[in-house]
Short mmCIF file of C-alpha atoms in Angstrom, two decimals:
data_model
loop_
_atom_site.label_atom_id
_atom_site.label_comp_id
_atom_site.label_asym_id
_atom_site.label_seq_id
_atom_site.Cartn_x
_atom_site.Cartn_y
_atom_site.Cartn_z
CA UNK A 1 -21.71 7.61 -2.99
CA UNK A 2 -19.83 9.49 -0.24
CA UNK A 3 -18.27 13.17 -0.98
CA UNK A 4 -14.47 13.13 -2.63
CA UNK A 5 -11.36 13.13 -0.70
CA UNK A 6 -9.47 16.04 -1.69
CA UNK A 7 -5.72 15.39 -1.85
CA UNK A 8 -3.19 18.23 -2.26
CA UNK A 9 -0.85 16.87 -4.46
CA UNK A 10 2.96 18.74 -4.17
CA UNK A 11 4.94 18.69 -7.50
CA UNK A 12 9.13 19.01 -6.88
CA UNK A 13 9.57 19.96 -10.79
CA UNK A 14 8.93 23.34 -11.39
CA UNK A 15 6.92 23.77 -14.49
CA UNK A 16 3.93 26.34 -15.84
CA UNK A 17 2.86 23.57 -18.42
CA UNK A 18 -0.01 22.64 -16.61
CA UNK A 19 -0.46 19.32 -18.51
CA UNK A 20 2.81 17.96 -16.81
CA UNK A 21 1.63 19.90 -13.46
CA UNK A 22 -1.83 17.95 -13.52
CA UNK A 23 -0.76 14.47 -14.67
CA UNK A 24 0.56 12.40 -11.62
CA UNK A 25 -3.08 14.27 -9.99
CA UNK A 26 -5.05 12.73 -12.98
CA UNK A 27 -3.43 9.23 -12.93
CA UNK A 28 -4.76 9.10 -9.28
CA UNK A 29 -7.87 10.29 -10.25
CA UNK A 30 -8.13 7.78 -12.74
CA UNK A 31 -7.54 5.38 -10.53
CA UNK A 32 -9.49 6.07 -7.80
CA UNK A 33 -12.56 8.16 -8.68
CA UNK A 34 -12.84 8.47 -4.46
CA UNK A 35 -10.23 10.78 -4.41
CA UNK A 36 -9.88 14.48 -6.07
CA UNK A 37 -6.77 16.21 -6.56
CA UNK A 38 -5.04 19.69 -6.37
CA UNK A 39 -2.06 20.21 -7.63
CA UNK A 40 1.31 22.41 -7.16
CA UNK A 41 4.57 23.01 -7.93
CA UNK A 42 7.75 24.55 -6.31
CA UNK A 43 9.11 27.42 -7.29
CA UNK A 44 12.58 27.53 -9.35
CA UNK A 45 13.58 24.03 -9.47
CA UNK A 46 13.36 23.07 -13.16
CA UNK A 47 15.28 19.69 -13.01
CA UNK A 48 13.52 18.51 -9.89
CA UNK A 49 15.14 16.88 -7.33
CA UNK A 50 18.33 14.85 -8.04
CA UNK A 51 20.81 15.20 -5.65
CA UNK A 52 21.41 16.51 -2.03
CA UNK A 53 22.07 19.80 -3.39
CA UNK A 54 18.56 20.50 -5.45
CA UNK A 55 16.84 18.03 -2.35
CA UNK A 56 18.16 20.75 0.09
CA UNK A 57 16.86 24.01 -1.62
CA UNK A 58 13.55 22.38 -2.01
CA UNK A 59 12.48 21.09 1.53
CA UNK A 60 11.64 24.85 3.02
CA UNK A 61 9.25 25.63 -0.46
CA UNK A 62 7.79 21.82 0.03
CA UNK A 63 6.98 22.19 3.96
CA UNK A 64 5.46 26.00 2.98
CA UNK A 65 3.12 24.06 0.24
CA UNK A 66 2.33 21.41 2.39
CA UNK A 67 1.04 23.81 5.39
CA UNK A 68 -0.81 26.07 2.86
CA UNK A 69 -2.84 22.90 1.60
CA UNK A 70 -3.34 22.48 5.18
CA UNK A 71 -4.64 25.42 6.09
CA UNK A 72 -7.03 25.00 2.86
CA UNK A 73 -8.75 22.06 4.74
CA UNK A 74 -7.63 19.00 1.96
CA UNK A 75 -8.34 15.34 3.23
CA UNK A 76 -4.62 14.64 2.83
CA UNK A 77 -0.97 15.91 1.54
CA UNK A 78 0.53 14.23 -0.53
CA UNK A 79 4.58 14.84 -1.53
CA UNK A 80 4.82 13.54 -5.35
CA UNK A 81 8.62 12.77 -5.33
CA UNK A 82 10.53 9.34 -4.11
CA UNK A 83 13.18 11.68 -2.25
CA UNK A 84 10.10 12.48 0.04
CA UNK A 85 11.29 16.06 1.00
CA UNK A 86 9.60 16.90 4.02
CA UNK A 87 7.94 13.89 4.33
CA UNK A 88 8.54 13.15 8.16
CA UNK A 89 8.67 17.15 9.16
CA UNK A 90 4.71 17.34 7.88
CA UNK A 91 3.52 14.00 9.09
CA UNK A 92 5.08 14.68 12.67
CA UNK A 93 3.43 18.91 12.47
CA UNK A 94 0.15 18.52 10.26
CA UNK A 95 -3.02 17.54 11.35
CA UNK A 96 -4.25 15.73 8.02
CA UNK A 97 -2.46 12.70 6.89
CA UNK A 98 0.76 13.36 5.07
CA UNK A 99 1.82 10.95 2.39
CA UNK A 100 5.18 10.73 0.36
CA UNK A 101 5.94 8.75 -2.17
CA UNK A 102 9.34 6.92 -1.55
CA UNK A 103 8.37 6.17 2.15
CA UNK A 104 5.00 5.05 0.88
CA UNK A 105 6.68 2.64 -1.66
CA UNK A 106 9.63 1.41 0.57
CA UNK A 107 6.24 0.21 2.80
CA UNK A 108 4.61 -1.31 0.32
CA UNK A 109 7.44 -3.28 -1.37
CA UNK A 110 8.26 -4.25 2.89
CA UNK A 111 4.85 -6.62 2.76
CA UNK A 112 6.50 -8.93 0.04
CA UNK A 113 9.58 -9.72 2.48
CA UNK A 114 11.74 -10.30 -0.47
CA UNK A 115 14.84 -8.93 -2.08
CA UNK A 116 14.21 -5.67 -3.87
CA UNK A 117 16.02 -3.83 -6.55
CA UNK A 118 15.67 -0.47 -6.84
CA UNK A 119 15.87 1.69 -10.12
CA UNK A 120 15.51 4.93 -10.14
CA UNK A 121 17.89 8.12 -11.50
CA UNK A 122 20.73 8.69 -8.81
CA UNK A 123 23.39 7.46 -7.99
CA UNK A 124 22.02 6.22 -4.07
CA UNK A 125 19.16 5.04 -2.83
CA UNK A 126 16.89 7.82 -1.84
CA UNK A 127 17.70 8.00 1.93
CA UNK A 128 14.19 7.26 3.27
CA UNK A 129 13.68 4.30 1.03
CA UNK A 130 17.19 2.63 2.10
CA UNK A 131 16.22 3.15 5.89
CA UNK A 132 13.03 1.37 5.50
CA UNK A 133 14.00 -1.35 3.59
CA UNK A 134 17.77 -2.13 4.78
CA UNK A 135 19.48 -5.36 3.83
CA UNK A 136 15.99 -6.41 2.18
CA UNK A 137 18.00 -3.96 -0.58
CA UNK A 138 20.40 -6.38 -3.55
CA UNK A 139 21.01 -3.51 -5.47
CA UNK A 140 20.52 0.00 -6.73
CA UNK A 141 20.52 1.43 -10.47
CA UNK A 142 20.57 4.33 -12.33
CA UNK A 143 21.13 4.39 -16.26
CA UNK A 144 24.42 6.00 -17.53
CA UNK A 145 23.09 8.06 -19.54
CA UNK A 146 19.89 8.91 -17.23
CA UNK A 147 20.89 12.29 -14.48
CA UNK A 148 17.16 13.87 -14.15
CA UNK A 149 13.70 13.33 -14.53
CA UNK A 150 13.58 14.66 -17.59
CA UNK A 151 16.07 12.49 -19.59
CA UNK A 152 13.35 10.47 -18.63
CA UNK A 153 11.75 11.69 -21.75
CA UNK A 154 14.73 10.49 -24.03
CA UNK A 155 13.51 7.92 -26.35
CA UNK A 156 16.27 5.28 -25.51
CA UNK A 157 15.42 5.80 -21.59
CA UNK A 158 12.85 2.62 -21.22
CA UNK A 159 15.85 0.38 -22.93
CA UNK A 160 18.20 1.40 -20.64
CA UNK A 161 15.81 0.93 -18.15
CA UNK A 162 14.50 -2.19 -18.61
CA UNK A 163 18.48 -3.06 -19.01
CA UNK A 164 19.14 -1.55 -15.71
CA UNK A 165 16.06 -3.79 -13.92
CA UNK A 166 17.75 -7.46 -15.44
CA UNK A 167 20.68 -6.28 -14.17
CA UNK A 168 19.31 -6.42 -11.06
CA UNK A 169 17.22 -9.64 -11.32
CA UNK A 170 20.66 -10.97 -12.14
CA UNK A 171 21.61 -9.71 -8.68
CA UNK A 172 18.84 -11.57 -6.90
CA UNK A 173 15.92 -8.94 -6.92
CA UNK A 174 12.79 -10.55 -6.44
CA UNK A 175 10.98 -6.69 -6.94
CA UNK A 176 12.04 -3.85 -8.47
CA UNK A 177 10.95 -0.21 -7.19
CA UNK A 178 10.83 2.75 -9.39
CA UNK A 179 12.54 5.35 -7.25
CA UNK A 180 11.35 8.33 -9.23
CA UNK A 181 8.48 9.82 -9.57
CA UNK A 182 9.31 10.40 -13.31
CA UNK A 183 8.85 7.12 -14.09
CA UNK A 184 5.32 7.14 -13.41
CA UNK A 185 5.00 9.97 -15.22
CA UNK A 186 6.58 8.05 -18.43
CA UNK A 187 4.20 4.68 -17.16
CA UNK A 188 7.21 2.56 -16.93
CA UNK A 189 6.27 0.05 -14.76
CA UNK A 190 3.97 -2.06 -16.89
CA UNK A 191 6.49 -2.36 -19.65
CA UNK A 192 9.43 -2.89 -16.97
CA UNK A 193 6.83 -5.97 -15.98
CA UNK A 194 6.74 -7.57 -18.91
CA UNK A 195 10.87 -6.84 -20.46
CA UNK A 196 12.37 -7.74 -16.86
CA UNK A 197 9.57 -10.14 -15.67
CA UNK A 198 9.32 -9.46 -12.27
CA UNK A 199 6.56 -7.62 -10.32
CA UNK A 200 7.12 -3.61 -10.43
CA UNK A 201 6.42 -0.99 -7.93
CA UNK A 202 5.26 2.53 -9.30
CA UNK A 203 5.55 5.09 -6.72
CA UNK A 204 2.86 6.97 -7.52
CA UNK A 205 0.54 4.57 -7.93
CA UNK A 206 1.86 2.89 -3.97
CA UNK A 207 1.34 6.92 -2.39
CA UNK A 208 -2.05 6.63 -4.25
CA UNK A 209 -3.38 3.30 -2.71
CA UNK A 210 -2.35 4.20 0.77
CA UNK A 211 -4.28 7.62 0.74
CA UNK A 212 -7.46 5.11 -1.25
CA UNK A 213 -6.92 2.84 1.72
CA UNK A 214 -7.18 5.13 4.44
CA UNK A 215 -9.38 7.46 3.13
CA UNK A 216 -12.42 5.94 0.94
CA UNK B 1 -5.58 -4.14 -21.89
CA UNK B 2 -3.41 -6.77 -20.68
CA UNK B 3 -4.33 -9.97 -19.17
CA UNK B 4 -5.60 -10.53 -15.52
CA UNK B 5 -3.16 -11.38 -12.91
CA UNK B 6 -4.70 -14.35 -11.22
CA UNK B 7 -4.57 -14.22 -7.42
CA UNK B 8 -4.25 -17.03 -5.44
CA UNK B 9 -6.40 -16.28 -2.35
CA UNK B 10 -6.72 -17.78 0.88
CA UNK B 11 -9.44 -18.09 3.14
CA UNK B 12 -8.83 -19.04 7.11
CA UNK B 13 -12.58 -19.73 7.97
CA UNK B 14 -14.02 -22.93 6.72
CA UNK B 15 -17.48 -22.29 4.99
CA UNK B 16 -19.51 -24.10 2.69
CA UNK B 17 -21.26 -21.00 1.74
CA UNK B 18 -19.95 -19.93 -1.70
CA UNK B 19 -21.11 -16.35 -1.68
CA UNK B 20 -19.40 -15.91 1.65
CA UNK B 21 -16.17 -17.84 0.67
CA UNK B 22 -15.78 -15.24 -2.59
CA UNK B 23 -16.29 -12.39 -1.22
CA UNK B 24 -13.04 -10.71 -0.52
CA UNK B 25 -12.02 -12.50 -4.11
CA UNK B 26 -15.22 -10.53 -5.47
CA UNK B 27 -14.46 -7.16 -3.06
CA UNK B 28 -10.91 -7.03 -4.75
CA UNK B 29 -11.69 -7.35 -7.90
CA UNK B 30 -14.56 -4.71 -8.19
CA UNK B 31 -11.76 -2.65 -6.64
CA UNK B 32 -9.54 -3.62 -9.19
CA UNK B 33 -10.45 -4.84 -12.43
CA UNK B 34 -7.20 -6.23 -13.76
CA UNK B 35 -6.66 -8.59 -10.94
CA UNK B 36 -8.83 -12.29 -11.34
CA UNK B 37 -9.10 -14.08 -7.89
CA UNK B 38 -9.42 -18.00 -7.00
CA UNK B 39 -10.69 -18.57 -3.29
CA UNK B 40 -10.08 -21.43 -1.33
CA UNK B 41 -10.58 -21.90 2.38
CA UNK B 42 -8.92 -24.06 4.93
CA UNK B 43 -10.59 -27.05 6.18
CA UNK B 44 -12.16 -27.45 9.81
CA UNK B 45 -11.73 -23.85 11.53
CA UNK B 46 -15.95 -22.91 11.63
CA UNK B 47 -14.57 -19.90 13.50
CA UNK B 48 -11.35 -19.21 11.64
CA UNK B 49 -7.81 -18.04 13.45
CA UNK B 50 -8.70 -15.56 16.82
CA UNK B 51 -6.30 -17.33 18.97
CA UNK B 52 -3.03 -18.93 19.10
CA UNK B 53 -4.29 -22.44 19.35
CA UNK B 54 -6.44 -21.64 16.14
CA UNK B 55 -3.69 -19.80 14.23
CA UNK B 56 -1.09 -23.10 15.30
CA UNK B 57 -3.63 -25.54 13.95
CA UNK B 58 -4.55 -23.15 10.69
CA UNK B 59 -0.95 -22.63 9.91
CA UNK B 60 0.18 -26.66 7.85
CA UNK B 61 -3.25 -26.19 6.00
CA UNK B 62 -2.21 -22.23 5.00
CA UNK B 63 0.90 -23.74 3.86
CA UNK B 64 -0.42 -26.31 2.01
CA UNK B 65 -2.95 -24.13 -0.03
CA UNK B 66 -0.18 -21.68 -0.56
CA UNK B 67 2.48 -24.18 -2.71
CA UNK B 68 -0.72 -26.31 -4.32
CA UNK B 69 -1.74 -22.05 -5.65
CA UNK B 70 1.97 -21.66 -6.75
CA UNK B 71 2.30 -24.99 -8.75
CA UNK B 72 -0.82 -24.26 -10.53
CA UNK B 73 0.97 -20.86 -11.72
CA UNK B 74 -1.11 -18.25 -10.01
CA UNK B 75 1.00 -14.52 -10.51
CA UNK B 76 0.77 -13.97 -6.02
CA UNK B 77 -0.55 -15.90 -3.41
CA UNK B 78 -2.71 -13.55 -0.79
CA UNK B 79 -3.45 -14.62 2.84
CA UNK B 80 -6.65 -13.44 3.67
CA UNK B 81 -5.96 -12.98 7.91
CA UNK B 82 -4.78 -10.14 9.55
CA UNK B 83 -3.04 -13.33 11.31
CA UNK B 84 -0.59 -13.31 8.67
CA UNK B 85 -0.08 -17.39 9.38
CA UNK B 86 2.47 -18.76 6.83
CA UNK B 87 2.87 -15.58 5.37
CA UNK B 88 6.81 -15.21 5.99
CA UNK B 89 7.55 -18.81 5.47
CA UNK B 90 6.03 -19.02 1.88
CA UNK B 91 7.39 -15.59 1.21
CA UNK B 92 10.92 -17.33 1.65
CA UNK B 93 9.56 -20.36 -0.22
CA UNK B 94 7.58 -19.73 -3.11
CA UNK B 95 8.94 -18.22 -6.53
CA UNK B 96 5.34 -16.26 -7.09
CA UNK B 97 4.91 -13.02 -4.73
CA UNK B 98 3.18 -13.51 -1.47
CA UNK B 99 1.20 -10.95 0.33
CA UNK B 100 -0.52 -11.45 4.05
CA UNK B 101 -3.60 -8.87 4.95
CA UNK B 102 -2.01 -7.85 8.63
CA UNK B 103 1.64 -6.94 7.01
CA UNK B 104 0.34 -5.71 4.08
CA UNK B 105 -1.89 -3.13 6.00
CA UNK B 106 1.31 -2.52 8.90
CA UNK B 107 3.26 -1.49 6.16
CA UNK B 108 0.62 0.56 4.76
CA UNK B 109 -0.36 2.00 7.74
CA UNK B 110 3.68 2.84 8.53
CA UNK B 111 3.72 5.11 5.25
CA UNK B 112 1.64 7.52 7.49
CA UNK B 113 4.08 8.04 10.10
CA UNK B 114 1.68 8.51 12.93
CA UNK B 115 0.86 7.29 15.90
CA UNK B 116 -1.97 3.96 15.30
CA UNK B 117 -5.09 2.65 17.11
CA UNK B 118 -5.51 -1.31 16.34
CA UNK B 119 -9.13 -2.42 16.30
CA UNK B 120 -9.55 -6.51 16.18
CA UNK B 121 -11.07 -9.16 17.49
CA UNK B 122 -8.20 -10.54 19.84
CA UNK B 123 -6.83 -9.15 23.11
CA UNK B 124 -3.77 -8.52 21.74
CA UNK B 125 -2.33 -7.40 18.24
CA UNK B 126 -1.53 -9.45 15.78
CA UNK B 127 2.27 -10.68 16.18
CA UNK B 128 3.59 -9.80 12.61
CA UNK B 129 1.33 -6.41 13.07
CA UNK B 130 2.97 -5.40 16.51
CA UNK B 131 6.92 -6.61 14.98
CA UNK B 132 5.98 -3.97 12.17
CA UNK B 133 4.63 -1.14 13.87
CA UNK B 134 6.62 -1.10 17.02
CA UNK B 135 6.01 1.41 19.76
CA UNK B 136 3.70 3.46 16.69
CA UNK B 137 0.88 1.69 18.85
CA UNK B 138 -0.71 3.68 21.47
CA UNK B 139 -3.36 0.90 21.71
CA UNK B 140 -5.22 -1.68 20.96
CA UNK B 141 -9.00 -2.71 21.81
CA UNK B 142 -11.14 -5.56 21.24
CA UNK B 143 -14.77 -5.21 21.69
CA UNK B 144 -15.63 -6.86 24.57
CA UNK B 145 -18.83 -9.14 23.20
CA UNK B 146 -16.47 -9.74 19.97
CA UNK B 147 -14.54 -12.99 19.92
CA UNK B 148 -14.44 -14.56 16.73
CA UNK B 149 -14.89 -13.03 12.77
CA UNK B 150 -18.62 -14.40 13.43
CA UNK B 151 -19.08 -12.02 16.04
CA UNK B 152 -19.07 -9.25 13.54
CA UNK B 153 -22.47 -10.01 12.30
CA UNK B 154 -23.86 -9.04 15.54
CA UNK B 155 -26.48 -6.23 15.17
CA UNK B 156 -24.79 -3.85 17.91
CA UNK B 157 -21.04 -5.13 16.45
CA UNK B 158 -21.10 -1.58 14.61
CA UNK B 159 -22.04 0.05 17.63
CA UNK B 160 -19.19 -1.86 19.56
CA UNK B 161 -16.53 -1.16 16.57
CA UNK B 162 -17.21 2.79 16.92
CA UNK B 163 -17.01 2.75 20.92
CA UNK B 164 -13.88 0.90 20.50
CA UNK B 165 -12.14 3.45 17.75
CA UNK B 166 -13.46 6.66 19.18
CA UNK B 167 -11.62 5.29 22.72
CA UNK B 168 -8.37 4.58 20.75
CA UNK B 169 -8.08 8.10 19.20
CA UNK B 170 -8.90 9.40 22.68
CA UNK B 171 -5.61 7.78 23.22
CA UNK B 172 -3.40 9.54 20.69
CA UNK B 173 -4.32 7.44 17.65
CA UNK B 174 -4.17 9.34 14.18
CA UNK B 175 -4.65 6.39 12.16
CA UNK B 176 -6.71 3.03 12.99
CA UNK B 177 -6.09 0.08 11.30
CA UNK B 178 -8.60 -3.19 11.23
CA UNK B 179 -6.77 -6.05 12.59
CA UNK B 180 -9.41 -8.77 11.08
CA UNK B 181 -10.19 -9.36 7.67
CA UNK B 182 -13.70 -9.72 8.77
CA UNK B 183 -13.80 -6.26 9.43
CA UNK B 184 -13.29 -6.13 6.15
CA UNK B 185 -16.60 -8.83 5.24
CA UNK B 186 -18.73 -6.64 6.68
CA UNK B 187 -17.34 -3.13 5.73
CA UNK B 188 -16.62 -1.51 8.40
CA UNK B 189 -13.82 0.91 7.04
CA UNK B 190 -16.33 4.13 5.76
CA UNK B 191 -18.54 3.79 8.73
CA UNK B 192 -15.59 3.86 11.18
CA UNK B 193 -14.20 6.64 9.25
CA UNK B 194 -17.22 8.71 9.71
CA UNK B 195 -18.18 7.97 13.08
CA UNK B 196 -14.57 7.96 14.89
CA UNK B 197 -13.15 10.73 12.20
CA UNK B 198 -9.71 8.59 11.67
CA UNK B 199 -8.46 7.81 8.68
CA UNK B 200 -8.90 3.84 8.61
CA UNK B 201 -7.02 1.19 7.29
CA UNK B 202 -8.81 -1.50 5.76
CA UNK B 203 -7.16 -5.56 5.70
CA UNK B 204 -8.36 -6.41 2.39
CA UNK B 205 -8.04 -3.07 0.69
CA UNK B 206 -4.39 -2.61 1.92
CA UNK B 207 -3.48 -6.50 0.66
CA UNK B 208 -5.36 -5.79 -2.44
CA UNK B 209 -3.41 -2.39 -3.33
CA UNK B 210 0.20 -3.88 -2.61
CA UNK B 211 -1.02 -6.45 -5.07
CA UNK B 212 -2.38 -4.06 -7.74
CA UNK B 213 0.31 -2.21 -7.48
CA UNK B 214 2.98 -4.66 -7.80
CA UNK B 215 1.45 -6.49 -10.38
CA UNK B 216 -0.91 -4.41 -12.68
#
């Protein structure tokens, strides 16, 4: 059995219960026992990232996380948010592979060639996501009642969300993807599987198979 | 624990041998136990698709297999050839969700951002591979006693592989990626990873993990 890959894993919700800080790390860990991983949060950003505005103030405290893992000597960096902050700044200045999630779900949901729905908890596509995956794109949703990551949490969220995804089946989506990290963190996808009945791509569980792939 | 999804999976070299002809079915799911896989192979290609004569001649009996999978209600159909033959076709066709091994792992590989060495078994990359990755590859190299998939089992084909990915990254590469499922029969991905010091992108993992993902 070879050593672990250490992954430092970047949270974008601010948040000192470490339960919540650890849990996308341990759902990869679960996963794949190959990889090990660290992880952080920004500073002062206790809704997340949900908008240009909150997207903006993050980026400088991301890249600053990002090159202190660095320096640390992990395997790989990994950005744990579907708005993938910093994404291309890191991949283009670290030496270690740099992984984010939206980008690394807009790839994988590119090798089904098919007509993709995204659902996720603003109002646009995230901007990386829509310039990977263009036309391929039918439609984008976010509940009504659903503004942040943590409304997630509401207990009516997965029935508006599983409403949201046959809304866009109806609109010829032969995919959805979960443009939120959130929703991993509430395990959506399996349920969206089986109430919308099409195949369902968690973004933290995509970011997770491309560092497996390239690194174990 | 829900049911398995039941992949569809589709071999381009002929073979007799049942151990050999199951293997990337078996290799996927010890990777991942919620997915069941059916292999079937194509008939009359002893040396599989390396060419485009081969690939021409593989690609009405890769079509064929792919719609008899899908009418005996497998949940995705996977090509098992960094080829990709048929992929985009039955993608279009089919109702189930297709997946080839070459786009699968270009996407994959694009999540990384960075610049890519290809390593395969044919002078030049993979069409579907080179569409996808665009001018992110700063080469490509074939070693030279390496024709076919059956070359792999050569003694010194390890030997050869390293040569070729330590020259690539000597090149600019940050990131190689297999171009031959057969790199994936004999398992080259850890031993390439230690001796070139590249992340490296595995055919069958990368196919494997857009399927998990989607479907699990």
């Amino acid at each position: 059995m070879s050593e672990k890959k250490k992954i430092g894993l970047i949270r974008v919700l601010t948040t000192p219960d470490q339960e919540l800080l650890q849990l996308h790390g341990r759902m990869i860990e679960s996963c794949f026992p190959g990889l090990s991983v660290e992880s952080r949060c920004i500073a002062d950003q206790d809704e997340g990232i949900h908008d240009e505005a909150s997207h903006a103030k993050a980026l400088p405290k991301v890249l600053a996380l990002g090159r202190a893992f660095a320096d640390e000597n992990v395997d790989a960096v990994y950005i744990s948010c579907a708005g993938d902050p910093g994404v291309g700044i890191l991949q283009r200045e670290l030496a270690v592979p740099v992984v984010g999630a939206g980008t690394a779900t807009a790839h994988v949901a590119s090798a089904y060639g098919v007509s993709v729905g995204v659902l996720g908890i603003t109002d646009d596509v995230p901007e990386e996501i829509a310039k990977i995956l263009g036309g391929r794109i039918v439609g984008s949703l976010r509940p009504p009642q659903i503004h942040t990551t943590l409304d997630l949490f509401r207990p009516d969220a997965m029935d508006a969300l599983a409403e949201a995804g046959c809304a866009l089946k109806s609109k010829g989506a032969k995919l959805l993807l979960l443009a939120c990290t959130g929703l991993a963190t509430i395990n959506a996808a399996p349920e969206l599987r089986r109430r919308v009945g099409l195949p369902v791509l968690d973004p933290l569980r995509c970011a997770a198979t491309c560092l497996w792939t390239a690194l174990c």
